[in-house]
């Protein structure tokens, strides 16, 4: 089983739609969780950190479920510019490694 | 946010040559930097953890004698791909940071 798993997609959604991605992780000792966005042929950029209480940043909402070991990202009112690959990243201080999921591709269609 | 630079941004070389990639943290010091490799349509795979002043820690399956890492200062880590072969062609990315990881823009290596 992969340490961090994501549905690779692609998710094709119309503008204005709401879309949600899930990510599961296998290491119960994982401590920090992030969503990164990667555009084609570019480096990943932090979208948001994920906190236990859940957090929201504009149209983006992230949730963490430690019991079930998954995190989620919800995008409301999708824009064309949201088209990208969304990477789930998990960090465990014991191993001091950031482990990336394979990414979920999102295409927002006009 | 903090800035991490990489040089070169792309390189094309002949099989058998060595290629050095630099990763610099421009406005902060980094005792630890990470080196990743990303093949097309795949995620970032951690190759090694670069530690300032000590040996790098390599992931399983990554040959330390082929991918030489030097972290000589708190702002610079270098990755040298020795005797590069076409299968080493990939997108190499470094990152640094305390909690949030800041990524360099990546180096696209093509080995002919």
Coordinates of C-alpha atoms in Angstrom, one line a residue:
Chain A
X1 CA 0.0 0.0 0.0
X2 CA 1.3 3.4 -0.9
X3 CA 2.0 5.8 2.0
X4 CA -0.1 8.5 0.5
X5 CA -2.9 7.7 -2.0
X6 CA -4.9 9.9 -4.2
X7 CA -7.3 9.4 -7.1
X8 CA -5.3 10.6 -10.1
X9 CA -8.4 11.8 -11.9
X10 CA -8.7 13.7 -14.1
X11 CA -11.7 15.5 -12.6
X12 CA -13.4 17.5 -15.4
X13 CA -15.8 20.0 -14.0
X14 CA -17.6 23.0 -15.4
X15 CA -16.8 26.5 -14.1
X16 CA -18.7 27.3 -11.0
X17 CA -18.9 23.7 -9.8
X18 CA -17.8 22.4 -6.4
X19 CA -15.3 19.6 -6.4
X20 CA -13.7 17.6 -3.6
X21 CA -10.6 15.5 -3.5
X22 CA -9.7 12.9 -0.9
X23 CA -6.3 11.6 0.2
X24 CA -5.5 8.7 2.5
X25 CA -2.3 8.1 4.4
X26 CA -1.0 5.0 6.0
X27 CA 1.4 6.3 8.7
X28 CA -0.7 7.0 11.8
X29 CA 2.3 8.9 13.2
X30 CA 2.0 11.5 10.5
X31 CA 1.8 15.0 12.0
X32 CA 1.5 17.6 9.4
X33 CA -0.6 17.7 6.3
X34 CA -0.6 20.0 3.3
X35 CA -2.2 20.5 -0.1
X36 CA 0.1 21.7 -2.8
X37 CA -0.8 22.8 -6.3
X38 CA 1.4 22.0 -9.3
X39 CA 0.9 23.5 -12.7
X40 CA 2.3 21.6 -15.7
X41 CA 6.1 21.6 -15.9
X42 CA 6.3 23.9 -12.8
X43 CA 7.3 23.3 -9.2
X44 CA 4.7 22.6 -6.5
X45 CA 3.4 25.6 -4.5
X46 CA 1.7 25.4 -1.2
X47 CA -2.1 25.8 -1.4
X48 CA -2.8 25.3 2.3
X49 CA -1.8 23.5 5.4
X50 CA -4.4 21.2 6.9
X51 CA -5.3 21.5 10.6
X52 CA -7.2 19.1 12.8
X53 CA -10.0 21.6 13.2
X54 CA -10.3 22.1 9.5
X55 CA -9.5 25.3 7.8
X56 CA -10.8 27.5 5.0
X57 CA -9.1 29.9 2.7
X58 CA -11.6 31.7 0.4
X59 CA -13.0 29.0 -1.9
X60 CA -10.8 26.3 -0.5
X61 CA -11.6 24.2 2.5
X62 CA -9.4 21.5 3.9
X63 CA -10.4 18.8 6.4
X64 CA -8.4 16.2 8.4
X65 CA -9.8 13.0 9.8
X66 CA -7.1 11.4 11.9
X67 CA -9.3 8.4 12.9
X68 CA -9.8 7.4 9.3
X69 CA -6.4 8.8 8.2
X70 CA -7.6 10.9 5.3
X71 CA -7.6 14.5 4.4
X72 CA -9.8 16.3 1.9
X73 CA -9.8 19.4 -0.2
X74 CA -13.0 21.1 -1.3
X75 CA -13.0 23.8 -4.0
X76 CA -16.1 25.9 -4.4
X77 CA -17.1 28.0 -7.4
X78 CA -14.3 26.5 -9.6
X79 CA -12.4 28.8 -11.9
X80 CA -10.6 28.0 -15.1
X81 CA -7.4 29.0 -13.3
X82 CA -8.0 26.2 -10.8
X83 CA -7.0 23.7 -13.4
X84 CA -3.9 22.0 -12.1
X85 CA -2.7 18.9 -10.3
X86 CA -3.3 18.9 -6.5
X87 CA -0.8 17.1 -4.4
X88 CA -1.5 15.7 -1.0
X89 CA 1.6 15.9 1.2
X90 CA 2.1 14.2 4.6
X91 CA 5.0 14.8 7.0
X92 CA 6.1 12.6 9.9
X93 CA 8.6 14.1 12.3
X94 CA 9.9 10.7 13.2
X95 CA 11.2 10.0 9.7
X96 CA 11.5 13.8 8.9
X97 CA 10.2 13.2 5.4
X98 CA 7.6 14.8 3.3
X99 CA 5.7 12.1 1.3
X100 CA 3.8 13.1 -1.7
X101 CA 0.7 11.6 -3.2
X102 CA 0.5 11.0 -6.9
X103 CA -1.6 14.0 -7.3
X104 CA -5.2 14.6 -8.6
X105 CA -5.6 16.4 -11.9
X106 CA -8.4 18.9 -12.1
X107 CA -9.6 20.4 -15.3
X108 CA -12.2 23.2 -15.1
X109 CA -14.1 23.6 -18.3
X110 CA -15.6 26.8 -19.7
Chain B
X1 CA 7.1 33.3 1.2
X2 CA 10.7 32.2 1.2
X3 CA 12.6 31.7 -2.1
X4 CA 14.5 28.7 -3.3
X5 CA 16.4 28.9 -6.5
X6 CA 17.8 26.2 -8.7
X7 CA 20.4 26.3 -11.4
X8 CA 20.3 25.4 -14.2
X9 CA 16.7 25.3 -15.1
X10 CA 17.3 22.9 -17.9
X11 CA 20.2 20.9 -19.2
X12 CA 20.8 18.6 -22.1
X13 CA 23.9 16.4 -22.0
X14 CA 25.4 13.4 -23.6
X15 CA 25.3 10.0 -22.0
X16 CA 28.2 9.4 -19.7
X17 CA 28.7 13.0 -18.6
X18 CA 28.1 14.4 -15.2
X19 CA 25.7 17.2 -14.4
X20 CA 25.6 19.4 -11.3
X21 CA 22.4 21.0 -10.1
X22 CA 22.5 23.7 -7.5
X23 CA 19.8 24.5 -5.0
X24 CA 19.9 27.7 -3.0
X25 CA 17.8 29.2 -0.3
X26 CA 17.9 32.9 -1.0
X27 CA 16.5 34.5 2.1
X28 CA 16.7 31.9 4.8
X29 CA 19.1 29.3 6.1
X30 CA 18.4 25.6 5.6
X31 CA 20.2 22.9 7.5
X32 CA 18.1 20.4 5.6
X33 CA 17.1 20.3 2.0
X34 CA 15.3 17.7 0.1
X35 CA 15.9 16.4 -3.4
X36 CA 13.1 15.0 -5.5
X37 CA 12.7 13.5 -8.9
X38 CA 9.5 13.6 -11.0
X39 CA 8.9 11.6 -14.1
X40 CA 6.1 12.7 -16.5
X41 CA 2.6 12.3 -15.0
X42 CA 4.0 10.9 -11.8
X43 CA 4.4 12.5 -8.4
X44 CA 7.5 13.7 -6.7
X45 CA 9.7 10.9 -5.4
X46 CA 12.1 11.8 -2.6
X47 CA 15.6 10.9 -3.6
X48 CA 17.6 12.1 -0.6
X49 CA 17.7 14.4 2.4
X50 CA 20.6 16.8 2.3
X51 CA 22.1 17.7 5.7
X52 CA 24.4 20.7 6.1
X53 CA 27.8 19.6 7.3
X54 CA 27.1 15.9 7.2
X55 CA 26.3 13.1 4.8
X56 CA 23.0 13.0 2.9
X57 CA 20.4 10.4 3.7
X58 CA 19.4 8.4 0.6
X59 CA 16.1 6.7 0.0
X60 CA 16.0 3.1 -0.8
X61 CA 16.8 2.4 -4.4
X62 CA 18.7 5.6 -4.9
X63 CA 22.4 5.1 -5.6
X64 CA 24.5 7.4 -3.5
X65 CA 27.5 7.0 -5.7
X66 CA 25.5 8.0 -8.7
X67 CA 23.7 11.0 -7.2
X68 CA 26.3 12.9 -5.2
X69 CA 24.9 15.4 -2.7
X70 CA 27.0 18.1 -1.1
X71 CA 25.5 20.5 1.4
X72 CA 28.5 22.7 2.2
X73 CA 26.7 25.7 3.5
X74 CA 23.4 26.7 5.1
X75 CA 22.1 28.1 1.8
X76 CA 23.5 25.7 -0.8
X77 CA 23.0 22.1 -1.7
X78 CA 24.2 20.5 -4.9
X79 CA 23.2 17.3 -6.6
X80 CA 25.6 15.8 -9.1
X81 CA 24.2 13.1 -11.5
X82 CA 27.3 11.2 -12.4
X83 CA 27.7 9.3 -15.6
X84 CA 24.2 10.3 -16.7
X85 CA 22.2 7.9 -18.8
X86 CA 18.9 8.5 -20.8
X87 CA 16.9 6.9 -18.0
X88 CA 18.1 9.6 -15.6
X89 CA 16.2 12.2 -17.8
X90 CA 13.7 13.7 -15.4
X91 CA 12.6 16.8 -13.6
X92 CA 14.7 17.3 -10.5
X93 CA 13.3 19.6 -7.7
X94 CA 14.8 20.6 -4.4
X95 CA 12.9 22.0 -1.4
X96 CA 13.7 23.6 1.9
X97 CA 11.9 25.0 4.9
X98 CA 11.0 24.5 8.5
X99 CA 7.3 23.5 8.2
X100 CA 6.0 24.7 4.9
X101 CA 8.3 23.4 2.2
X102 CA 9.4 25.9 -0.5
X103 CA 10.4 24.4 -3.8
X104 CA 12.9 25.4 -6.3
X105 CA 11.7 25.9 -9.9
X106 CA 13.2 22.6 -10.9
X107 CA 15.8 21.4 -13.3
X108 CA 14.8 19.5 -16.4
X109 CA 17.5 17.1 -17.3
X110 CA 17.6 15.4 -20.7
X111 CA 20.3 12.9 -21.4
X112 CA 20.8 12.0 -25.0

